[in-house]
JSON list of C-alpha atoms in Angstrom, two decimals:
[
{"chain": "D", "resi": 1, "resn": "MET", "atom": "CA", "xyz": [0.00, 0.00, 0.00]},
{"chain": "D", "resi": 2, "resn": "SER", "atom": "CA", "xyz": [1.35, 3.44, -0.92]},
{"chain": "D", "resi": 3, "resn": "ALA", "atom": "CA", "xyz": [2.84, 5.77, 1.66]},
{"chain": "D", "resi": 4, "resn": "TYR", "atom": "CA", "xyz": [3.55, 9.46, 1.36]},
{"chain": "D", "resi": 5, "resn": "LEU", "atom": "CA", "xyz": [6.46, 11.52, 2.56]},
{"chain": "D", "resi": 6, "resn": "VAL", "atom": "CA", "xyz": [5.14, 15.02, 3.20]},
{"chain": "D", "resi": 7, "resn": "VAL", "atom": "CA", "xyz": [7.42, 17.98, 3.74]},
{"chain": "D", "resi": 8, "resn": "ASP", "atom": "CA", "xyz": [6.44, 21.55, 4.52]},
{"chain": "D", "resi": 9, "resn": "THR", "atom": "CA", "xyz": [9.39, 23.78, 3.74]},
{"chain": "D", "resi": 10, "resn": "LYS", "atom": "CA", "xyz": [10.15, 27.43, 4.39]},
{"chain": "D", "resi": 11, "resn": "ILE", "atom": "CA", "xyz": [13.17, 28.04, 2.16]},
{"chain": "D", "resi": 12, "resn": "LYS", "atom": "CA", "xyz": [15.79, 30.43, 3.57]},
{"chain": "D", "resi": 13, "resn": "ASN", "atom": "CA", "xyz": [18.40, 30.13, 0.80]},
{"chain": "D", "resi": 14, "resn": "PRO", "atom": "CA", "xyz": [16.78, 29.43, -2.59]},
{"chain": "D", "resi": 15, "resn": "GLU", "atom": "CA", "xyz": [20.03, 28.92, -4.51]},
{"chain": "D", "resi": 16, "resn": "ALA", "atom": "CA", "xyz": [21.38, 26.33, -2.09]},
{"chain": "D", "resi": 17, "resn": "TYR", "atom": "CA", "xyz": [17.97, 24.67, -1.87]},
{"chain": "D", "resi": 18, "resn": "GLU", "atom": "CA", "xyz": [17.96, 24.17, -5.65]},
{"chain": "D", "resi": 19, "resn": "GLU", "atom": "CA", "xyz": [21.12, 22.09, -5.24]},
{"chain": "D", "resi": 20, "resn": "TYR", "atom": "CA", "xyz": [19.38, 20.00, -2.56]},
{"chain": "D", "resi": 21, "resn": "LYS", "atom": "CA", "xyz": [16.44, 19.33, -4.89]},
{"chain": "D", "resi": 22, "resn": "LYS", "atom": "CA", "xyz": [18.76, 18.13, -7.67]},
{"chain": "D", "resi": 23, "resn": "LEU", "atom": "CA", "xyz": [20.51, 15.73, -5.32]},
{"chain": "D", "resi": 24, "resn": "ALA", "atom": "CA", "xyz": [17.47, 14.40, -3.45]},
{"chain": "D", "resi": 25, "resn": "LYS", "atom": "CA", "xyz": [15.21, 13.55, -6.39]},
{"chain": "D", "resi": 26, "resn": "PRO", "atom": "CA", "xyz": [17.27, 10.67, -7.87]},
{"chain": "D", "resi": 27, "resn": "ILE", "atom": "CA", "xyz": [17.74, 9.16, -4.40]},
{"chain": "D", "resi": 28, "resn": "ALA", "atom": "CA", "xyz": [13.99, 9.24, -3.76]},
{"chain": "D", "resi": 29, "resn": "LYS", "atom": "CA", "xyz": [13.44, 7.64, -7.18]},
{"chain": "D", "resi": 30, "resn": "LYS", "atom": "CA", "xyz": [15.86, 4.83, -6.28]},
{"chain": "D", "resi": 31, "resn": "TYR", "atom": "CA", "xyz": [13.58, 3.95, -3.34]},
{"chain": "D", "resi": 32, "resn": "GLY", "atom": "CA", "xyz": [10.46, 4.02, -5.51]},
{"chain": "D", "resi": 33, "resn": "GLY", "atom": "CA", "xyz": [9.56, 7.65, -4.79]},
{"chain": "D", "resi": 34, "resn": "VAL", "atom": "CA", "xyz": [7.43, 9.62, -7.24]},
{"chain": "D", "resi": 35, "resn": "TYR", "atom": "CA", "xyz": [6.98, 13.34, -6.67]},
{"chain": "D", "resi": 36, "resn": "ARG", "atom": "CA", "xyz": [3.25, 14.10, -6.65]},
{"chain": "D", "resi": 37, "resn": "VAL", "atom": "CA", "xyz": [3.37, 17.69, -5.33]},
{"chain": "D", "resi": 38, "resn": "ARG", "atom": "CA", "xyz": [6.38, 19.96, -5.46]},
{"chain": "D", "resi": 39, "resn": "GLY", "atom": "CA", "xyz": [5.66, 23.40, -4.09]},
{"chain": "D", "resi": 40, "resn": "GLY", "atom": "CA", "xyz": [2.58, 24.22, -6.15]},
{"chain": "D", "resi": 41, "resn": "ALA", "atom": "CA", "xyz": [0.02, 26.91, -5.41]},
{"chain": "D", "resi": 42, "resn": "MET", "atom": "CA", "xyz": [-2.14, 26.21, -2.35]},
{"chain": "D", "resi": 43, "resn": "ASP", "atom": "CA", "xyz": [-5.68, 27.09, -1.42]},
{"chain": "D", "resi": 44, "resn": "VAL", "atom": "CA", "xyz": [-5.38, 26.86, 2.37]},
{"chain": "D", "resi": 45, "resn": "ARG", "atom": "CA", "xyz": [-8.83, 26.73, 3.97]},
{"chain": "D", "resi": 46, "resn": "GLU", "atom": "CA", "xyz": [-8.13, 26.02, 7.65]},
{"chain": "D", "resi": 47, "resn": "THR", "atom": "CA", "xyz": [-5.05, 26.64, 9.81]},
{"chain": "D", "resi": 48, "resn": "GLU", "atom": "CA", "xyz": [-6.00, 25.84, 13.40]},
{"chain": "D", "resi": 49, "resn": "LEU", "atom": "CA", "xyz": [-3.11, 23.39, 13.86]},
{"chain": "D", "resi": 50, "resn": "TRP", "atom": "CA", "xyz": [-0.70, 24.30, 11.12]},
{"chain": "D", "resi": 51, "resn": "THR", "atom": "CA", "xyz": [-0.10, 26.94, 8.47]},
{"chain": "D", "resi": 52, "resn": "PRO", "atom": "CA", "xyz": [1.65, 25.33, 5.51]},
{"chain": "D", "resi": 53, "resn": "THR", "atom": "CA", "xyz": [4.34, 27.16, 3.59]},
{"chain": "D", "resi": 54, "resn": "ARG", "atom": "CA", "xyz": [5.56, 25.03, 0.66]},
{"chain": "D", "resi": 55, "resn": "ILE", "atom": "CA", "xyz": [4.36, 21.44, 0.40]},
{"chain": "D", "resi": 56, "resn": "VAL", "atom": "CA", "xyz": [6.19, 18.54, -1.22]},
{"chain": "D", "resi": 57, "resn": "ILE", "atom": "CA", "xyz": [4.55, 15.11, -1.38]},
{"chain": "D", "resi": 58, "resn": "ILE", "atom": "CA", "xyz": [6.47, 12.06, -2.56]},
{"chain": "D", "resi": 59, "resn": "GLU", "atom": "CA", "xyz": [4.59, 8.79, -3.06]},
{"chain": "D", "resi": 60, "resn": "PHE", "atom": "CA", "xyz": [6.44, 5.57, -2.17]},
{"chain": "D", "resi": 61, "resn": "PRO", "atom": "CA", "xyz": [5.33, 1.96, -2.65]},
{"chain": "D", "resi": 62, "resn": "ASP", "atom": "CA", "xyz": [5.00, 1.51, 1.12]},
{"chain": "D", "resi": 63, "resn": "VAL", "atom": "CA", "xyz": [6.04, 2.96, 4.49]},
{"chain": "D", "resi": 64, "resn": "LYS", "atom": "CA", "xyz": [9.24, 0.90, 4.60]},
{"chain": "D", "resi": 65, "resn": "SER", "atom": "CA", "xyz": [10.40, 2.34, 1.26]},
{"chain": "D", "resi": 66, "resn": "ALA", "atom": "CA", "xyz": [9.77, 5.91, 2.44]},
{"chain": "D", "resi": 67, "resn": "GLN", "atom": "CA", "xyz": [11.60, 5.23, 5.69]},
{"chain": "D", "resi": 68, "resn": "ALA", "atom": "CA", "xyz": [14.46, 3.57, 3.79]},
{"chain": "D", "resi": 69, "resn": "PHE", "atom": "CA", "xyz": [14.86, 6.70, 1.66]},
{"chain": "D", "resi": 70, "resn": "VAL", "atom": "CA", "xyz": [14.91, 9.10, 4.65]},
{"chain": "D", "resi": 71, "resn": "ASP", "atom": "CA", "xyz": [17.30, 6.83, 6.59]},
{"chain": "D", "resi": 72, "resn": "SER", "atom": "CA", "xyz": [19.52, 5.84, 3.64]},
{"chain": "D", "resi": 73, "resn": "ASP", "atom": "CA", "xyz": [23.27, 6.27, 3.45]},
{"chain": "D", "resi": 74, "resn": "GLU", "atom": "CA", "xyz": [22.78, 8.03, 0.10]},
{"chain": "D", "resi": 75, "resn": "TYR", "atom": "CA", "xyz": [20.45, 10.64, 1.57]},
{"chain": "D", "resi": 76, "resn": "ALA", "atom": "CA", "xyz": [22.51, 11.23, 4.75]},
{"chain": "D", "resi": 77, "resn": "PRO", "atom": "CA", "xyz": [24.97, 13.72, 3.15]},
{"chain": "D", "resi": 78, "resn": "VAL", "atom": "CA", "xyz": [22.14, 15.46, 1.23]},
{"chain": "D", "resi": 79, "resn": "LYS", "atom": "CA", "xyz": [19.80, 15.99, 4.20]},
{"chain": "D", "resi": 80, "resn": "PRO", "atom": "CA", "xyz": [21.98, 18.74, 5.80]},
{"chain": "D", "resi": 81, "resn": "LYS", "atom": "CA", "xyz": [21.61, 20.78, 2.59]},
{"chain": "D", "resi": 82, "resn": "ARG", "atom": "CA", "xyz": [17.87, 20.87, 3.28]},
{"chain": "D", "resi": 83, "resn": "LEU", "atom": "CA", "xyz": [18.21, 21.47, 7.01]},
{"chain": "D", "resi": 84, "resn": "ASN", "atom": "CA", "xyz": [20.80, 24.24, 6.60]},
{"chain": "D", "resi": 85, "resn": "ASN", "atom": "CA", "xyz": [18.82, 26.11, 3.96]},
{"chain": "D", "resi": 86, "resn": "ALA", "atom": "CA", "xyz": [15.21, 25.68, 5.05]},
{"chain": "D", "resi": 87, "resn": "GLU", "atom": "CA", "xyz": [12.94, 25.19, 8.04]},
{"chain": "D", "resi": 88, "resn": "CYS", "atom": "CA", "xyz": [10.98, 21.97, 7.60]},
{"chain": "D", "resi": 89, "resn": "THR", "atom": "CA", "xyz": [8.34, 19.67, 8.95]},
{"chain": "D", "resi": 90, "resn": "LEU", "atom": "CA", "xyz": [8.62, 16.16, 7.52]},
{"chain": "D", "resi": 91, "resn": "PHE", "atom": "CA", "xyz": [6.43, 13.13, 8.10]},
{"chain": "D", "resi": 92, "resn": "ILE", "atom": "CA", "xyz": [5.51, 9.84, 6.48]},
{"chain": "D", "resi": 93, "resn": "VAL", "atom": "CA", "xyz": [1.86, 8.82, 6.29]},
{"chain": "D", "resi": 94, "resn": "ASP", "atom": "CA", "xyz": [0.46, 5.43, 5.33]},
{"chain": "D", "resi": 95, "resn": "GLY", "atom": "CA", "xyz": [-1.86, 5.73, 2.34]},
{"chain": "D", "resi": 96, "resn": "GLY", "atom": "CA", "xyz": [-4.28, 3.18, 3.80]}
]
């Protein structure tokens, strides 16, 4: 069953973040990830718990694949490029 990695990102350094995006995408693909949403326009209707900034949603075949991507040795050196250049909330949700 599909699982989704969801990231809300407030980019602080757009140029450096572009480098992160180039590096992260092929790693996500290796783990079966398909980008479904990548920072598109939002129509936010309710914000009692959270006010989203820039949403990215990556679909994976299952939760284990999404976790494997986030925890992978390949992603480990790329992750700091995201953390150093953006404020983020990241979670994985089961599609079931």
